[in-house]
């Protein structure tokens, strides 16, 4: 079975239980049987083999029989700080950022921001990360950070990190020399854009303004484009 399933805190020799949609999917759609082996992840960086020992209507029990260290992470830490869009576009952004290998997503609170990142919406985004990770083969989950005010965030990140702020008036991203910093932070503003005070604060803190071309991109497009370019060029 090529599909992967998620459970918390897996360890060889212990039991795991799938419930809810995952259990139903295994039992009803994939017609799993006792003795079948499936691939599991717990988000900690490894992949596991689980052997099914019991199936009921609402749960599937497994013995965890093997652990494989299998990293599909970027060779550096990539943090995406973004003023989240609403609804489906937010979901899309989280899915794509997970696929592209973003290490951590920080919801940025900006003056013109629209989405309020409540605990319930952060939990929903975390579930989105799990779904995307199952599909794309990632064994370490993208972290969803606590929301932070943009100004505080800009000044908190040290100069040992490459810090790029997406701004249509910035220098072309393609002209930026490849760098070898320990980590990269990229920031993307809300649909209304960062205010000039926010941009000035980032610049004062040493962030570089980078342009993604002459067209105005939506928040999630800019975030995904920037993450993809950085992943390619700074890996
Ligand atoms: N109304 C704003 C655009 C906001 S687009 C304006 O006219 O400036 C939302 C965010 O996406 C921006 O804050 C910026 O961070 C990023 N963005 C959009 N298009 C971009 C581009 N061509 N280059 C760099 N960043 C871009």
PDB file of N, CA, C and O in Angstrom, residues 4 22 36-38 41 69 80 83 98-99 129 134 144 167-168 170 183 189 199 201 203 208 215 230:
ATOM      1  N   UNK A   4       0.203   6.575   3.162  1.00  0.00           N
ATOM      2  CA  UNK A   4       0.838   6.685   4.475  1.00  0.00           C
ATOM      3  C   UNK A   4      -0.192   7.170   5.486  1.00  0.00           C
ATOM      4  O   UNK A   4      -1.097   7.911   5.149  1.00  0.00           O
ATOM      5  N   UNK A  22      -9.044   7.993   9.014  1.00  0.00           N
ATOM      6  CA  UNK A  22      -7.942   7.115   8.587  1.00  0.00           C
ATOM      7  C   UNK A  22      -8.325   5.651   8.749  1.00  0.00           C
ATOM      8  O   UNK A  22      -8.067   4.831   7.865  1.00  0.00           O
ATOM      9  N   UNK A  36      -1.855  -7.248   7.172  1.00  0.00           N
ATOM     10  CA  UNK A  36      -1.328  -6.305   6.171  1.00  0.00           C
ATOM     11  C   UNK A  36      -0.352  -5.330   6.837  1.00  0.00           C
ATOM     12  O   UNK A  36      -0.509  -4.983   8.009  1.00  0.00           O
ATOM     13  N   UNK A  37       0.611  -4.859   6.033  1.00  0.00           N
ATOM     14  CA  UNK A  37       1.558  -3.868   6.558  1.00  0.00           C
ATOM     15  C   UNK A  37       1.325  -2.531   5.890  1.00  0.00           C
ATOM     16  O   UNK A  37       1.084  -2.470   4.677  1.00  0.00           O
ATOM     17  N   UNK A  38       1.378  -1.479   6.675  1.00  0.00           N
ATOM     18  CA  UNK A  38       1.212  -0.135   6.121  1.00  0.00           C
ATOM     19  C   UNK A  38       2.339   0.771   6.626  1.00  0.00           C
ATOM     20  O   UNK A  38       3.024   0.440   7.587  1.00  0.00           O
ATOM     21  N   UNK A  41       3.712   7.458   9.826  1.00  0.00           N
ATOM     22  CA  UNK A  41       4.634   8.512  10.248  1.00  0.00           C
ATOM     23  C   UNK A  41       4.063   9.164  11.483  1.00  0.00           C
ATOM     24  O   UNK A  41       2.844   9.122  11.709  1.00  0.00           O
ATOM     25  N   UNK A  69      14.903   5.790   9.423  1.00  0.00           N
ATOM     26  CA  UNK A  69      15.238   7.215   9.409  1.00  0.00           C
ATOM     27  C   UNK A  69      15.237   7.649   7.954  1.00  0.00           C
ATOM     28  O   UNK A  69      16.031   7.143   7.157  1.00  0.00           O
ATOM     29  N   UNK A  80       8.885  30.599   6.906  1.00  0.00           N
ATOM     30  CA  UNK A  80       8.005  31.456   6.110  1.00  0.00           C
ATOM     31  C   UNK A  80       7.095  32.222   7.063  1.00  0.00           C
ATOM     32  O   UNK A  80       6.257  31.638   7.742  1.00  0.00           O
ATOM     33  N   UNK A  83       1.478  36.963   6.392  1.00  0.00           N
ATOM     34  CA  UNK A  83       0.167  37.471   6.817  1.00  0.00           C
ATOM     35  C   UNK A  83      -0.871  36.596   6.120  1.00  0.00           C
ATOM     36  O   UNK A  83      -1.088  36.717   4.925  1.00  0.00           O
ATOM     37  N   UNK A  98       4.122  23.064   2.940  1.00  0.00           N
ATOM     38  CA  UNK A  98       4.547  21.760   3.461  1.00  0.00           C
ATOM     39  C   UNK A  98       5.246  20.968   2.358  1.00  0.00           C
ATOM     40  O   UNK A  98       6.331  20.409   2.562  1.00  0.00           O
ATOM     41  N   UNK A  99       4.630  20.933   1.181  1.00  0.00           N
ATOM     42  CA  UNK A  99       5.221  20.183   0.057  1.00  0.00           C
ATOM     43  C   UNK A  99       6.607  20.707  -0.305  1.00  0.00           C
ATOM     44  O   UNK A  99       7.491  19.946  -0.696  1.00  0.00           O
ATOM     45  N   UNK A 129      -1.206  20.294   7.624  1.00  0.00           N
ATOM     46  CA  UNK A 129       0.208  19.911   7.489  1.00  0.00           C
ATOM     47  C   UNK A 129       0.334  18.389   7.503  1.00  0.00           C
ATOM     48  O   UNK A 129       1.075  17.807   6.700  1.00  0.00           O
ATOM     49  N   UNK A 134       1.560  13.361   4.690  1.00  0.00           N
ATOM     50  CA  UNK A 134       1.262  11.978   4.311  1.00  0.00           C
ATOM     51  C   UNK A 134       1.408  11.819   2.804  1.00  0.00           C
ATOM     52  O   UNK A 134       1.959  10.851   2.298  1.00  0.00           O
ATOM     53  N   UNK A 144       3.797  24.932  12.812  1.00  0.00           N
ATOM     54  CA  UNK A 144       2.999  26.154  12.718  1.00  0.00           C
ATOM     55  C   UNK A 144       3.294  26.947  13.985  1.00  0.00           C
ATOM     56  O   UNK A 144       2.943  26.513  15.086  1.00  0.00           O
ATOM     57  N   UNK A 167       8.748  42.212  -1.632  1.00  0.00           N
ATOM     58  CA  UNK A 167       8.245  43.560  -1.873  1.00  0.00           C
ATOM     59  C   UNK A 167       8.372  43.828  -3.367  1.00  0.00           C
ATOM     60  O   UNK A 167       9.465  43.694  -3.931  1.00  0.00           O
ATOM     61  N   UNK A 168       7.265  44.201  -4.020  1.00  0.00           N
ATOM     62  CA  UNK A 168       7.322  44.429  -5.473  1.00  0.00           C
ATOM     63  C   UNK A 168       8.401  45.447  -5.869  1.00  0.00           C
ATOM     64  O   UNK A 168       8.903  45.412  -6.989  1.00  0.00           O
ATOM     65  N   UNK A 170      11.382  45.651  -4.475  1.00  0.00           N
ATOM     66  CA  UNK A 170      12.696  45.187  -4.038  1.00  0.00           C
ATOM     67  C   UNK A 170      13.607  44.827  -5.206  1.00  0.00           C
ATOM     68  O   UNK A 170      13.231  44.961  -6.372  1.00  0.00           O
ATOM     69  N   UNK A 183      20.283  29.470   8.059  1.00  0.00           N
ATOM     70  CA  UNK A 183      18.844  29.388   7.847  1.00  0.00           C
ATOM     71  C   UNK A 183      18.347  30.592   7.081  1.00  0.00           C
ATOM     72  O   UNK A 183      19.052  31.599   6.969  1.00  0.00           O
ATOM     73  N   UNK A 189       3.669  39.840   2.900  1.00  0.00           N
ATOM     74  CA  UNK A 189       2.664  40.700   3.520  1.00  0.00           C
ATOM     75  C   UNK A 189       1.237  40.318   3.169  1.00  0.00           C
ATOM     76  O   UNK A 189       0.998  39.383   2.400  1.00  0.00           O
ATOM     77  N   UNK A 199       7.772  48.073   6.248  1.00  0.00           N
ATOM     78  CA  UNK A 199       8.912  47.840   5.340  1.00  0.00           C
ATOM     79  C   UNK A 199      10.160  48.528   5.885  1.00  0.00           C
ATOM     80  O   UNK A 199      11.258  47.946   5.916  1.00  0.00           O
ATOM     81  N   UNK A 201      10.858  49.228   8.949  1.00  0.00           N
ATOM     82  CA  UNK A 201      11.353  48.526  10.144  1.00  0.00           C
ATOM     83  C   UNK A 201      12.155  47.292   9.737  1.00  0.00           C
ATOM     84  O   UNK A 201      13.202  46.997  10.333  1.00  0.00           O
ATOM     85  N   UNK A 203      13.773  46.852   6.924  1.00  0.00           N
ATOM     86  CA  UNK A 203      15.055  47.311   6.350  1.00  0.00           C
ATOM     87  C   UNK A 203      16.021  47.760   7.443  1.00  0.00           C
ATOM     88  O   UNK A 203      17.210  47.431   7.392  1.00  0.00           O
ATOM     89  N   UNK A 208      16.504  42.163   3.507  1.00  0.00           N
ATOM     90  CA  UNK A 208      16.650  42.546   2.103  1.00  0.00           C
ATOM     91  C   UNK A 208      15.287  42.460   1.425  1.00  0.00           C
ATOM     92  O   UNK A 208      14.577  41.459   1.577  1.00  0.00           O
ATOM     93  N   UNK A 215       4.487  41.698 -11.748  1.00  0.00           N
ATOM     94  CA  UNK A 215       3.054  41.502 -11.472  1.00  0.00           C
ATOM     95  C   UNK A 215       2.821  41.423  -9.971  1.00  0.00           C
ATOM     96  O   UNK A 215       3.662  40.920  -9.236  1.00  0.00           O
ATOM     97  N   UNK A 230      13.832  30.025  -2.996  1.00  0.00           N
ATOM     98  CA  UNK A 230      14.845  29.920  -1.948  1.00  0.00           C
ATOM     99  C   UNK A 230      15.263  28.462  -1.763  1.00  0.00           C
ATOM    100  O   UNK A 230      16.443  28.147  -1.628  1.00  0.00           O
TER     101      UNK A 230
END
